[in-house]
Amino acid sequence: MDIPCELIQGSSSSVLNICSKKMPGLNLEDKHLPRVSEYYNGKSVFVTGAAGFVGSVLLETLLRCCPGIKSIYILLRSKKNVHPDIRKEHIFQKKIFEKMKEETAELLGKVNVIPGDASLPNLGMNEDHVQLLIEEVSIVFHCAAVVNFTKPLEFILKNNVLSLSSVIELSKKMRKFEALVYTSTAYCNCNHQNFPMKEEIRRLPFHADTFIDALKNEDSVMLQELVAQCKPDWPNSYTFSKCLAENVILDTASDLPVVIIRPSTIMNTWKHPIPGYVEKNSGIIALSIGVGKGFIKVLHGDPNAKLDMVPADIVANAHVLAAWGVGTKRCGSPFVVNCTATKDLYMKLGEYIETMTELSHKFPLPQSFEEHTGLIIVPNKYLYYIIAAYNHYLPAIVFDGMLKILRKKPRLYSLYRFFDTVMSSLNFFMFHSLEFEKKNLKYLDKLIQLEDRKDLELDFRGTTFLGLVLSMPEGSPFYDWKIDRKSQEERQRIKYKRHMLIKCIQGMFLLACCLLIYRVFSIILY
């Protein structure tokens, strides 16, 4: 029996009333209220997920816009035998930190590594580091999350839900605590499709502790039963994990000043610190690169489905500003912010692919696989399987066979299988157009003082998708031809040869099919 969800009211349209009750007669231009940079002066901040795309942009934004900040502690784990301190240096090697290293390198010295792991109890930190954070930190940004849609449910929930629970427990112990900002997703309630999607926490049928206990006890049977009772189904485990995480905040952090930032599909930066910066494994950009390199030729989706996109620097700005808004008691708690697109950034899937294809023709991508002649978007599932078998799997099997003969590791077939697995978990978004309420984002924008708008903007009306992506070749590291050992001319020749070989493979396959059909009909007729 399906159990209907209940809505938690009062954190969206009523937020203005909440604020006015807490601060009667509030004047948004009141000079006695601190500016954003002033608010952060002398404060210490704790950030998880700083090595990720959003976390890195947030880290740069905090350092650049709030130079008076005392310290920024970032939680980093060892990865592939790379020590956390070395990983911090890898973060600073990103293109978005180049200007800062040239002009204000001393600011980077404010960043301190806390070795740990968000998936472990107590975030995997030792007692000394825990005590340091308890004594020093005022503001917490929890951006760490597993966004791998192919991982098992238990793995995703342990990383995305138990980590938040640990962050909340730590925040309650902090002596100077003022604000917790949690990075959720605009799609956490997309299973309900009540448009526009409200800036509210939608309650699950069970208390968050019920799920947490099942996770901690590793009771997978109980966990699956609990999830099965949460209807309607979510598109994937990631979106469910974010909904559950918001319920953890509702059930265990109601006494804390908390912000939930819900970004939609995150694109490259709009203005700061440089236009066009994005990392190659970031959401829909990974799909765009695959298409641009000629690797992906067929996509299962509706070309008329609308994509909701938001620049990465707007998302980072929302984090910084929301902490300031809640920390100065200008906003109620929990303060839920849908950080989503303007009408100028809504783009149909077909138009998106067409624009990115034209961009790849004008600015060829390094390390491309084949000449890109276009992408086929197929709404019908079974027709997609047929076209994908012809365009993806047939050439992949032949190429992998050639690699085996040359005693090299075959990988094309497995890559296409992985692509289909990932896209199946994103299938919902390839066919549905979603709308979001943005009252709290607009309210937060009204709070920004004139002096802060130069570096911290939330109003990106008038920003077009074409204008946004045209800055990518200049700002994104995967457009840098230094990563390709071959020149553009050499790469072009390789792509052309591969293209011709694939066409030959497909031509021979069609010829064999025609001969087979002819043979069958010959037997039947004669």
mmCIF file of N, CA and C in Angstrom, residues 266-268 276 278 282-294 307 309 347-365 372 374-375 464-473 476 478-479:
data_model
loop_
_atom_site.group_PDB
_atom_site.id
_atom_site.type_symbol
_atom_site.label_atom_id
_atom_site.label_comp_id
_atom_site.label_asym_id
_atom_site.label_seq_id
_atom_site.Cartn_x
_atom_site.Cartn_y
_atom_site.Cartn_z
ATOM 1 N N ILE A 266 24.113 21.976 -13.535
ATOM 2 C CA ILE A 266 25.150 23.007 -13.380
ATOM 3 C C ILE A 266 26.009 23.082 -14.638
ATOM 4 N N MET A 267 26.079 24.289 -15.196
ATOM 5 C CA MET A 267 26.895 24.546 -16.387
ATOM 6 C C MET A 267 28.197 25.239 -15.992
ATOM 7 N N ASN A 268 28.911 25.713 -16.994
ATOM 8 C CA ASN A 268 30.170 26.416 -16.761
ATOM 9 C C ASN A 268 29.928 27.764 -16.074
ATOM 10 N N GLY A 276 33.355 30.638 -18.513
ATOM 11 C CA GLY A 276 33.505 29.407 -19.292
ATOM 12 C C GLY A 276 34.159 28.242 -18.601
ATOM 13 N N VAL A 278 34.583 24.941 -16.605
ATOM 14 C CA VAL A 278 33.823 23.771 -16.183
ATOM 15 C C VAL A 278 34.756 22.575 -16.245
ATOM 16 N N SER A 282 31.606 16.952 -15.170
ATOM 17 C CA SER A 282 30.514 17.641 -14.493
ATOM 18 C C SER A 282 29.197 17.488 -15.260
ATOM 19 N N GLY A 283 28.344 16.608 -14.761
ATOM 20 C CA GLY A 283 26.982 16.483 -15.257
ATOM 21 C C GLY A 283 26.849 16.366 -16.755
ATOM 22 N N ILE A 284 26.022 17.242 -17.311
ATOM 23 C CA ILE A 284 25.684 17.182 -18.727
ATOM 24 C C ILE A 284 26.880 17.537 -19.612
ATOM 25 N N ILE A 285 27.900 18.163 -19.042
ATOM 26 C CA ILE A 285 29.098 18.500 -19.816
ATOM 27 C C ILE A 285 29.786 17.230 -20.302
ATOM 28 N N ALA A 286 29.780 16.180 -19.475
ATOM 29 C CA ALA A 286 30.386 14.911 -19.885
ATOM 30 C C ALA A 286 29.697 14.367 -21.134
ATOM 31 N N LEU A 287 28.367 14.498 -21.198
ATOM 32 C CA LEU A 287 27.623 14.082 -22.387
ATOM 33 C C LEU A 287 28.012 14.944 -23.579
ATOM 34 N N SER A 288 28.133 16.249 -23.366
ATOM 35 C CA SER A 288 28.496 17.166 -24.449
ATOM 36 C C SER A 288 29.867 16.839 -25.023
ATOM 37 N N ILE A 289 30.808 16.506 -24.139
ATOM 38 C CA ILE A 289 32.158 16.159 -24.605
ATOM 39 C C ILE A 289 32.121 14.873 -25.416
ATOM 40 N N GLY A 290 31.361 13.893 -24.933
ATOM 41 C CA GLY A 290 31.246 12.631 -25.667
ATOM 42 C C GLY A 290 30.675 12.824 -27.050
ATOM 43 N N VAL A 291 29.700 13.724 -27.156
ATOM 44 C CA VAL A 291 29.110 14.030 -28.467
ATOM 45 C C VAL A 291 30.117 14.784 -29.328
ATOM 46 N N GLY A 292 30.752 15.793 -28.736
ATOM 47 C CA GLY A 292 31.699 16.625 -29.476
ATOM 48 C C GLY A 292 32.906 15.863 -29.981
ATOM 49 N N LYS A 293 33.311 14.825 -29.263
ATOM 50 C CA LYS A 293 34.460 14.021 -29.681
ATOM 51 C C LYS A 293 34.085 12.928 -30.668
ATOM 52 N N GLY A 294 32.792 12.836 -31.006
ATOM 53 C CA GLY A 294 32.360 11.835 -31.971
ATOM 54 C C GLY A 294 32.213 10.444 -31.393
ATOM 55 N N LEU A 307 15.727 21.450 -20.741
ATOM 56 C CA LEU A 307 16.784 21.318 -19.746
ATOM 57 C C LEU A 307 16.825 22.593 -18.905
ATOM 58 N N MET A 309 19.216 24.818 -16.645
ATOM 59 C CA MET A 309 20.653 24.966 -16.420
ATOM 60 C C MET A 309 20.970 26.255 -15.665
ATOM 61 N N MET A 347 16.496 25.373 -22.334
ATOM 62 C CA MET A 347 16.931 24.908 -23.653
ATOM 63 C C MET A 347 16.378 23.511 -23.895
ATOM 64 N N LYS A 348 15.764 23.324 -25.062
ATOM 65 C CA LYS A 348 15.304 21.988 -25.432
ATOM 66 C C LYS A 348 16.511 21.089 -25.664
ATOM 67 N N LEU A 349 16.340 19.809 -25.376
ATOM 68 C CA LEU A 349 17.447 18.861 -25.523
ATOM 69 C C LEU A 349 17.998 18.884 -26.943
ATOM 70 N N GLY A 350 17.121 18.892 -27.938
ATOM 71 C CA GLY A 350 17.568 18.922 -29.329
ATOM 72 C C GLY A 350 18.362 20.172 -29.653
ATOM 73 N N GLU A 351 17.920 21.320 -29.132
ATOM 74 C CA GLU A 351 18.627 22.589 -29.364
ATOM 75 C C GLU A 351 19.968 22.597 -28.645
ATOM 76 N N TYR A 352 19.980 22.017 -27.462
ATOM 77 C CA TYR A 352 21.232 21.931 -26.699
ATOM 78 C C TYR A 352 22.284 21.134 -27.476
ATOM 79 N N ILE A 353 21.903 19.954 -27.956
ATOM 80 C CA ILE A 353 22.843 19.111 -28.687
ATOM 81 C C ILE A 353 23.297 19.796 -29.968
ATOM 82 N N GLU A 354 22.368 20.461 -30.643
ATOM 83 C CA GLU A 354 22.713 21.162 -31.885
ATOM 84 C C GLU A 354 23.725 22.276 -31.632
ATOM 85 N N THR A 355 23.510 23.037 -30.556
ATOM 86 C CA THR A 355 24.432 24.127 -30.214
ATOM 87 C C THR A 355 25.811 23.597 -29.845
ATOM 88 N N MET A 356 25.855 22.539 -29.033
ATOM 89 C CA MET A 356 27.138 21.978 -28.626
ATOM 90 C C MET A 356 27.857 21.324 -29.808
ATOM 91 N N THR A 357 27.106 20.787 -30.760
ATOM 92 C CA THR A 357 27.707 20.205 -31.962
ATOM 93 C C THR A 357 28.379 21.291 -32.800
ATOM 94 N N GLU A 358 27.659 22.411 -32.982
ATOM 95 C CA GLU A 358 28.238 23.531 -33.734
ATOM 96 C C GLU A 358 29.486 24.063 -33.044
ATOM 97 N N LEU A 359 29.450 24.093 -31.722
ATOM 98 C CA LEU A 359 30.617 24.560 -30.966
ATOM 99 C C LEU A 359 31.815 23.644 -31.191
ATOM 100 N N SER A 360 31.584 22.325 -31.198
ATOM 101 C CA SER A 360 32.685 21.374 -31.396
ATOM 102 C C SER A 360 33.240 21.441 -32.815
ATOM 103 N N HIS A 361 32.404 21.824 -33.781
ATOM 104 C CA HIS A 361 32.895 22.000 -35.153
ATOM 105 C C HIS A 361 33.775 23.246 -35.261
ATOM 106 N N LYS A 362 33.349 24.313 -34.574
ATOM 107 C CA LYS A 362 34.106 25.559 -34.629
ATOM 108 C C LYS A 362 35.363 25.490 -33.786
ATOM 109 N N PHE A 363 35.267 24.797 -32.639
ATOM 110 C CA PHE A 363 36.412 24.647 -31.742
ATOM 111 C C PHE A 363 36.624 23.152 -31.489
ATOM 112 N N PRO A 364 37.427 22.471 -32.322
ATOM 113 C CA PRO A 364 37.623 21.018 -32.192
ATOM 114 C C PRO A 364 38.189 20.648 -30.822
ATOM 115 N N LEU A 365 37.701 19.547 -30.285
ATOM 116 C CA LEU A 365 38.146 19.083 -28.978
ATOM 117 C C LEU A 365 39.396 18.215 -29.100
ATOM 118 N N HIS A 372 32.859 14.068 -36.115
ATOM 119 C CA HIS A 372 31.498 14.158 -35.599
ATOM 120 C C HIS A 372 30.580 14.687 -36.685
ATOM 121 N N GLY A 374 27.066 14.504 -36.318
ATOM 122 C CA GLY A 374 25.752 14.798 -35.750
ATOM 123 C C GLY A 374 25.306 13.709 -34.784
ATOM 124 N N LEU A 375 24.294 14.047 -33.999
ATOM 125 C CA LEU A 375 23.749 13.119 -33.008
ATOM 126 C C LEU A 375 22.289 12.815 -33.339
ATOM 127 N N THR A 464 22.185 34.188 -22.028
ATOM 128 C CA THR A 464 21.693 33.171 -22.959
ATOM 129 C C THR A 464 22.589 31.941 -22.926
ATOM 130 N N PHE A 465 22.023 30.836 -23.357
ATOM 131 C CA PHE A 465 22.798 29.600 -23.393
ATOM 132 C C PHE A 465 23.965 29.727 -24.369
ATOM 133 N N LEU A 466 23.708 30.327 -25.527
ATOM 134 C CA LEU A 466 24.775 30.490 -26.520
ATOM 135 C C LEU A 466 25.904 31.338 -25.965
ATOM 136 N N GLY A 467 25.552 32.441 -25.306
ATOM 137 C CA GLY A 467 26.580 33.295 -24.716
ATOM 138 C C GLY A 467 27.368 32.577 -23.643
ATOM 139 N N LEU A 468 26.690 31.699 -22.901
ATOM 140 C CA LEU A 468 27.354 30.960 -21.827
ATOM 141 C C LEU A 468 28.374 29.969 -22.384
ATOM 142 N N VAL A 469 27.970 29.177 -23.385
ATOM 143 C CA VAL A 469 28.854 28.112 -23.877
ATOM 144 C C VAL A 469 29.957 28.634 -24.793
ATOM 145 N N LEU A 470 29.758 29.817 -25.390
ATOM 146 C CA LEU A 470 30.806 30.357 -26.262
ATOM 147 C C LEU A 470 32.064 30.730 -25.495
ATOM 148 N N SER A 471 31.929 30.857 -24.173
ATOM 149 C CA SER A 471 33.108 31.167 -23.356
ATOM 150 C C SER A 471 33.865 29.907 -22.936
ATOM 151 N N MET A 472 33.307 28.718 -23.207
ATOM 152 C CA MET A 472 33.923 27.465 -22.765
ATOM 153 C C MET A 472 35.281 27.192 -23.416
ATOM 154 N N PRO A 473 35.442 27.394 -24.719
ATOM 155 C CA PRO A 473 36.757 27.096 -25.320
ATOM 156 C C PRO A 473 37.898 27.883 -24.694
ATOM 157 N N SER A 476 37.583 26.534 -20.321
ATOM 158 C CA SER A 476 37.550 25.145 -19.858
ATOM 159 C C SER A 476 38.837 24.400 -20.183
ATOM 160 N N PHE A 478 39.488 21.277 -20.732
ATOM 161 C CA PHE A 478 39.456 20.184 -21.706
ATOM 162 C C PHE A 478 39.501 20.692 -23.154
ATOM 163 N N TYR A 479 39.492 22.014 -23.364
ATOM 164 C CA TYR A 479 39.696 22.582 -24.690
ATOM 165 C C TYR A 479 41.168 22.915 -24.953
#
